Amino acid sequence: MKEARLVKRGDDWYLNVTMKKKVQVEKQVKGLIAVDINMDFITLGNDKQVIEIPTRLDDSVHYKKLAENLQRKYPKRWRENKRILGRIRSFHIKARNIVQDFAKKVGKWVVDEARRLGANYIVLEDLNKMISHVKGLKKSYREKLYLMQYRRVQQWVEWEAKKQGLNVIYVKPAYSSTTCPKCGEKMVESGYRMLKCGKCGFEDHRDYIAVYNLCARGSLTLLSAPQMRDVIPNR
């Protein structure tokens, strides 16, 4: 046991205990999975299998809008009326809690999937420059982007991975969803969220393509990892 703290919440007392655990981390590459995060789905997998997890962003946005509607309905009263203010705060808290709870669950799901596919490396997108690129986007899109908290999702993935002795690496995300994973050419739209390569004819869902490319970039980062160019489309 590293630390213990007694915390009072309302009329109840809680004992928070911090445990220190030694974890054996295997550095030799056994396999990789990549995680592509967008507003609608968390897409993860490798060239063997890709799965999609629906996000709960719409649920979070719903409560955020309820709070904003109350503020617009009572533009002068909401700051002074305790009942209205309490409702607004509760909606904002629900919106935040939905995203935070989802992020925690995603961390566990990703690690479970890595274990199932025999992967000990998880490849994530380096999103450090993402926030600096959103100023030119529509306000509604920016609000969703901030609410989604991409980095929080990644932090929970990394936290769960470390607890289970898995490795996490970050790669550049640029053009990962529009570059052909077989020949490297730029792909063009062939349907709703579908892309096709004009050179080699490879076609798949853009989120799946992102996963293939992120895995390939992870492989290049880890010199001992196998190359993952010969991907098999899931569709």
CSV table of C-alpha atoms in Angstrom, one decimal:
chain,number,residue,atom,x,y,z
A,1,MET,CA,0.0,0.0,0.0
A,2,LYS,CA,1.4,3.4,-1.1
A,3,GLU,CA,-1.1,5.8,0.4
A,4,ALA,CA,-4.4,5.9,2.2
A,5,ARG,CA,-6.7,8.9,2.5
A,6,LEU,CA,-10.0,9.3,4.4
A,7,VAL,CA,-12.5,11.5,2.5
A,8,LYS,CA,-15.9,12.8,3.5
A,9,ARG,CA,-18.6,13.1,0.9
A,10,GLY,CA,-21.8,14.5,2.4
A,11,ASP,CA,-22.7,12.3,5.4
A,12,ASP,CA,-20.5,9.4,4.3
A,13,TRP,CA,-16.9,8.6,4.7
A,14,TYR,CA,-14.7,6.9,2.1
A,15,LEU,CA,-11.3,5.4,2.4
A,16,ASN,CA,-9.2,5.9,-0.7
A,17,VAL,CA,-6.3,3.5,-0.9
A,18,THR,CA,-3.5,3.8,-3.4
A,19,MET,CA,-1.7,0.5,-4.2
A,20,LYS,CA,1.7,0.2,-5.8
A,21,LYS,CA,2.0,-2.8,-8.1
A,22,LYS,CA,5.0,-4.1,-10.1
A,23,VAL,CA,4.1,-5.0,-13.7
A,24,GLN,CA,6.3,-7.0,-16.1
A,25,VAL,CA,6.3,-5.3,-19.4
A,26,GLU,CA,7.3,-7.3,-22.5
A,27,LYS,CA,9.2,-5.1,-24.9
A,28,GLN,CA,9.7,-7.7,-27.6
A,29,VAL,CA,6.9,-7.1,-30.2
A,30,LYS,CA,4.3,-9.8,-30.3
A,31,GLY,CA,1.7,-7.9,-32.1
A,32,LEU,CA,0.1,-4.4,-32.5
A,33,ILE,CA,-3.4,-2.9,-32.5
A,34,ALA,CA,-4.2,0.7,-33.4
A,35,VAL,CA,-6.9,2.9,-32.1
A,36,ASP,CA,-8.6,5.6,-34.3
A,37,ILE,CA,-10.9,8.0,-32.4
A,38,ASN,CA,-13.6,10.1,-33.9
A,39,MET,CA,-16.9,11.6,-32.8
A,40,ASP,CA,-19.1,8.7,-33.8
A,41,PHE,CA,-16.9,5.6,-33.3
A,42,ILE,CA,-13.8,4.3,-31.6
A,43,THR,CA,-12.2,2.0,-34.2
A,44,LEU,CA,-9.6,-0.4,-33.1
A,45,GLY,CA,-7.8,-3.5,-34.4
A,46,ASN,CA,-5.1,-4.5,-36.9
A,47,ASP,CA,-5.0,-6.3,-40.3
A,48,LYS,CA,-6.6,-9.4,-38.8
A,49,GLN,CA,-9.7,-7.8,-37.4
A,50,VAL,CA,-11.2,-4.3,-36.8
A,51,ILE,CA,-14.1,-3.5,-34.5
A,52,GLU,CA,-16.1,-0.3,-33.9
A,53,ILE,CA,-17.4,1.0,-30.6
A,54,PRO,CA,-20.1,3.7,-30.8
A,55,THR,CA,-19.3,6.8,-28.7
A,56,ARG,CA,-21.7,8.4,-26.3
A,57,LEU,CA,-21.0,11.9,-27.6
A,58,ASP,CA,-24.6,12.5,-28.7
A,59,ASP,CA,-25.8,11.7,-25.2
A,60,SER,CA,-23.4,14.1,-23.7
A,61,VAL,CA,-24.3,16.8,-26.2
A,62,HIS,CA,-28.0,16.3,-25.3
A,63,TYR,CA,-27.5,17.3,-21.7
A,64,LYS,CA,-25.2,20.2,-22.7
A,65,LYS,CA,-28.0,21.5,-24.9
A,66,LEU,CA,-30.6,21.1,-22.1
A,67,ALA,CA,-28.4,23.3,-19.9
A,68,GLU,CA,-27.9,25.9,-22.7
A,69,ASN,CA,-31.7,25.9,-23.4
A,70,LEU,CA,-32.4,26.8,-19.8
A,71,GLN,CA,-29.8,29.6,-19.9
A,72,ARG,CA,-31.5,31.0,-23.0
A,73,LYS,CA,-35.0,30.7,-21.5
A,74,TYR,CA,-34.0,32.5,-18.4
A,75,PRO,CA,-31.2,34.9,-19.6
A,76,LYS,CA,-31.3,37.1,-16.5
A,77,ARG,CA,-32.7,34.8,-13.8
A,78,TRP,CA,-30.6,31.6,-14.1
A,79,ARG,CA,-27.5,33.0,-12.3
A,80,GLU,CA,-29.6,34.1,-9.3
A,81,ASN,CA,-32.3,31.5,-9.1
A,82,LYS,CA,-30.9,28.5,-7.2
A,83,ARG,CA,-33.4,26.0,-8.6
A,84,ILE,CA,-32.6,27.0,-12.2
A,85,LEU,CA,-28.9,27.2,-11.5
A,86,GLY,CA,-29.0,23.8,-9.9
A,87,ARG,CA,-30.7,22.2,-13.0
A,88,ILE,CA,-28.1,23.8,-15.3
A,89,ARG,CA,-25.3,22.5,-13.2
A,90,SER,CA,-26.7,19.0,-13.0
A,91,PHE,CA,-27.1,18.9,-16.8
A,92,HIS,CA,-23.4,20.0,-17.3
A,93,ILE,CA,-22.3,17.4,-14.8
A,94,LYS,CA,-24.2,14.7,-16.6
A,95,ALA,CA,-22.7,15.7,-19.9
A,96,ARG,CA,-19.2,15.6,-18.4
A,97,ASN,CA,-19.8,12.3,-16.5
A,98,ILE,CA,-21.0,10.5,-19.6
A,99,VAL,CA,-17.8,11.3,-21.5
A,100,GLN,CA,-15.6,10.5,-18.5
A,101,ASP,CA,-17.3,7.2,-17.9
A,102,PHE,CA,-17.1,6.3,-21.6
A,103,ALA,CA,-13.4,7.1,-21.7
A,104,LYS,CA,-12.7,4.8,-18.7
A,105,LYS,CA,-14.6,1.9,-20.4
A,106,VAL,CA,-12.8,2.4,-23.7
A,107,GLY,CA,-9.5,2.0,-21.9
A,108,LYS,CA,-10.5,-1.4,-20.6
A,109,TRP,CA,-12.1,-2.4,-23.9
A,110,VAL,CA,-9.0,-1.6,-25.9
A,111,VAL,CA,-6.7,-3.5,-23.6
A,112,ASP,CA,-9.1,-6.5,-23.6
A,113,GLU,CA,-9.1,-6.5,-27.4
A,114,ALA,CA,-5.3,-6.2,-27.5
A,115,ARG,CA,-5.1,-9.3,-25.2
A,116,ARG,CA,-7.6,-11.2,-27.4
A,117,LEU,CA,-5.6,-10.5,-30.6
A,118,GLY,CA,-2.3,-11.3,-28.9
A,119,ALA,CA,-0.9,-7.7,-29.2
A,120,ASN,CA,1.4,-6.2,-26.6
A,121,TYR,CA,1.7,-2.8,-28.3
A,122,ILE,CA,-1.1,-0.3,-28.7
A,123,VAL,CA,-0.7,2.4,-31.3
A,124,LEU,CA,-2.4,5.8,-30.7
A,125,GLU,CA,-2.5,9.0,-32.7
A,126,ASP,CA,-0.3,11.9,-31.6
A,127,LEU,CA,-3.0,14.6,-31.1
A,128,ASN,CA,-0.9,17.3,-29.5
A,129,LYS,CA,-1.5,19.7,-32.4
A,130,MET,CA,-5.1,18.9,-32.9
A,131,ILE,CA,-6.5,21.7,-30.7
A,132,SER,CA,-4.4,24.4,-32.5
A,133,HIS,CA,-6.1,23.4,-35.8
A,134,VAL,CA,-9.8,23.7,-34.7
A,135,LYS,CA,-10.1,27.5,-34.6
A,136,GLY,CA,-11.3,27.6,-38.3
A,137,LEU,CA,-14.0,25.0,-37.8
A,138,LYS,CA,-17.7,25.6,-37.2
A,139,LYS,CA,-18.7,26.4,-33.6
A,140,SER,CA,-20.9,23.3,-33.3
A,141,TYR,CA,-18.1,21.1,-34.4
A,142,ARG,CA,-15.6,22.8,-32.1
A,143,GLU,CA,-17.9,22.3,-29.1
A,144,LYS,CA,-18.3,18.6,-29.9
A,145,LEU,CA,-14.5,18.3,-30.3
A,146,TYR,CA,-13.8,19.8,-26.9
A,147,LEU,CA,-16.6,17.8,-25.3
A,148,MET,CA,-15.3,14.5,-26.7
A,149,GLN,CA,-12.0,15.0,-24.9
A,150,TYR,CA,-9.9,12.8,-27.2
A,151,ARG,CA,-6.8,13.0,-25.0
A,152,ARG,CA,-8.8,11.8,-22.0
A,153,VAL,CA,-9.8,8.7,-23.9
A,154,GLN,CA,-6.1,8.1,-24.8
A,155,GLN,CA,-5.0,8.7,-21.3
A,156,TRP,CA,-7.3,6.0,-20.0
A,157,VAL,CA,-6.1,3.6,-22.7
A,158,GLU,CA,-2.6,4.2,-21.7
A,159,TRP,CA,-3.4,3.8,-18.0
A,160,GLU,CA,-5.1,0.5,-18.5
A,161,ALA,CA,-2.3,-0.7,-20.8
A,162,LYS,CA,0.3,0.1,-18.2
A,163,LYS,CA,-1.6,-1.8,-15.5
A,164,GLN,CA,-1.7,-4.8,-17.8
A,165,GLY,CA,1.9,-4.6,-18.9
A,166,LEU,CA,1.2,-3.5,-22.4
A,167,ASN,CA,3.2,-0.9,-24.3
A,168,VAL,CA,1.7,2.3,-25.9
A,169,ILE,CA,3.3,4.3,-28.8
A,170,TYR,CA,2.2,7.4,-30.5
A,171,VAL,CA,2.4,8.1,-34.3
A,172,LYS,CA,1.6,11.0,-36.5
A,173,PRO,CA,-2.1,10.8,-37.6
A,174,ALA,CA,-1.7,12.9,-40.8
A,175,TYR,CA,-3.6,11.4,-43.8
A,176,SER,CA,-4.0,8.1,-42.0
A,177,SER,CA,-7.6,7.7,-43.2
A,178,THR,CA,-7.0,8.8,-46.8
A,179,THR,CA,-3.7,7.0,-47.7
A,180,CYS,CA,-3.9,3.6,-49.3
A,181,PRO,CA,-2.4,1.1,-46.8
A,182,LYS,CA,-1.3,-1.2,-49.7
A,183,CYS,CA,0.5,1.1,-52.1
A,184,GLY,CA,0.6,4.5,-50.3
A,185,GLU,CA,-1.4,6.5,-52.9
A,186,LYS,CA,-4.1,9.0,-52.0
A,187,MET,CA,-7.5,7.5,-52.0
A,188,VAL,CA,-10.8,9.0,-53.3
A,189,GLU,CA,-14.4,8.7,-52.0
A,190,SER,CA,-16.4,5.8,-53.4
A,191,GLY,CA,-19.4,5.9,-51.1
A,192,TYR,CA,-20.4,7.1,-47.6
A,193,ARG,CA,-17.2,7.0,-45.6
A,194,MET,CA,-15.8,4.6,-48.1
A,195,LEU,CA,-12.6,5.2,-50.0
A,196,LYS,CA,-11.0,3.5,-53.0
A,197,CYS,CA,-7.4,3.6,-54.4
A,198,GLY,CA,-7.2,4.6,-58.0
A,199,LYS,CA,-3.9,2.8,-58.4
A,200,CYS,CA,-4.3,-0.6,-56.9
A,201,GLY,CA,-8.1,-0.8,-56.4
A,202,PHE,CA,-8.0,-1.3,-52.7
A,203,GLU,CA,-11.3,-0.2,-51.1
A,204,ASP,CA,-12.6,0.0,-47.5
A,205,HIS,CA,-14.2,2.1,-44.8
A,206,ARG,CA,-12.1,5.2,-44.0
A,207,ASP,CA,-11.9,4.3,-40.2
A,208,TYR,CA,-10.6,0.8,-41.1
A,209,ILE,CA,-8.1,2.4,-43.4
A,210,ALA,CA,-6.9,4.6,-40.5
A,211,VAL,CA,-6.4,1.6,-38.3
A,212,TYR,CA,-4.4,-0.2,-41.0
A,213,ASN,CA,-2.1,2.8,-41.6
A,214,LEU,CA,-1.6,3.5,-37.9
A,215,CYS,CA,-0.6,-0.1,-37.4
A,216,ALA,CA,1.9,0.2,-40.3
A,217,ARG,CA,3.3,3.4,-38.8
A,218,GLY,CA,3.6,1.8,-35.5
A,219,SER,CA,5.5,-1.1,-37.2
A,220,LEU,CA,7.9,1.3,-38.8
A,221,THR,CA,8.5,2.9,-35.4
A,222,LEU,CA,9.3,-0.4,-33.9
A,223,LEU,CA,12.0,-1.8,-36.1
A,224,SER,CA,11.5,-5.3,-34.8
A,225,ALA,CA,7.8,-5.3,-35.7
A,226,PRO,CA,6.6,-7.1,-38.8
A,227,GLN,CA,5.5,-4.9,-41.8
A,228,MET,CA,1.7,-4.7,-42.2
A,229,ARG,CA,1.3,-3.7,-45.8
A,230,ASP,CA,-0.6,-6.8,-47.1
A,231,VAL,CA,-3.9,-6.0,-45.3
A,232,ILE,CA,-7.0,-7.9,-46.0
A,233,PRO,CA,-10.2,-5.7,-46.3
A,234,ASN,CA,-12.9,-6.5,-43.8
A,235,ARG,CA,-15.7,-5.7,-46.1
